[in-house]
């Protein structure tokens, strides 16, 4: 959420995370922890947050944590960061209007939004069906774009694990629009940009090469749908992960999470990290301990 000016510069969620990490440094000893062994870990949007914290030097993050793990989400995922502050401000204004706030000035709009309860914000977001508002260059958390910071090598040299599942878009399989899109499109003319607007800037000739590389091997509708999901997963998750891994100056490890019987969807790795009992209600203490 950003108005593009001093009233809401953006990235407040990240600033909250920085505050939380500072609190941990000051208090972890009281809980038997070691402030020099703090590891930050996240999955999906949380994974992007980890990546953002690793690559932001604005708050001396190198002293707030010493290891990092990103599961399915890193910098360079275009829809999670925007350099177009005017567009973000416009979307934020629309969001505020939907919330019933006056938008005569940024100050009035932000003050109104700050009076909303957590429940109201959650309900507004669910009604609008917005997954998220992107991070922006705010001059504080991100003094420059992540791409510029990485090119300047302004990031932490800490041990970093990052990875993906082997079918990040498996959740998209039941989508009727996807089925109709695949069934009605000849293999050599499938327009990926319908599902990945971030490809709009890619030249048509390269889009055709991507199509041929992934889908030119089959005319089987079921197989074609599976391969199409591979395209979405690679472009959205895998390629950004590889780029970041190559730029990271510290020790790093890259993995792909798989499941023997079927492919692993986005978020399936959470079950293995925490154990399924933590994701279920009314679970016995024995099951939780066993997990």
Short mmCIF file of C-alpha atoms in Angstrom, two decimals, residues 14 46-57 73-75 141 146:
data_model
loop_
_atom_site.label_atom_id
_atom_site.label_comp_id
_atom_site.label_asym_id
_atom_site.label_seq_id
_atom_site.Cartn_x
_atom_site.Cartn_y
_atom_site.Cartn_z
CA UNK A 14 8.57 -5.24 5.62
CA UNK A 46 6.91 -15.20 3.26
CA UNK A 47 9.69 -16.54 1.07
CA UNK A 48 9.70 -13.30 -0.91
CA UNK A 49 9.91 -11.40 2.39
CA UNK A 50 12.99 -13.40 3.37
CA UNK A 51 14.58 -12.61 0.02
CA UNK A 52 13.71 -8.92 0.43
CA UNK A 53 15.24 -8.80 3.92
CA UNK A 54 18.43 -10.50 2.73
CA UNK A 55 18.78 -7.99 -0.08
CA UNK A 56 17.95 -4.78 1.81
CA UNK A 57 20.78 -3.03 3.62
CA UNK A 73 9.44 -17.12 -3.83
CA UNK A 74 12.32 -14.66 -4.29
CA UNK A 75 13.10 -11.22 -5.66
CA UNK A 141 13.54 -0.38 2.92
CA UNK A 146 16.10 -4.95 -6.06
#
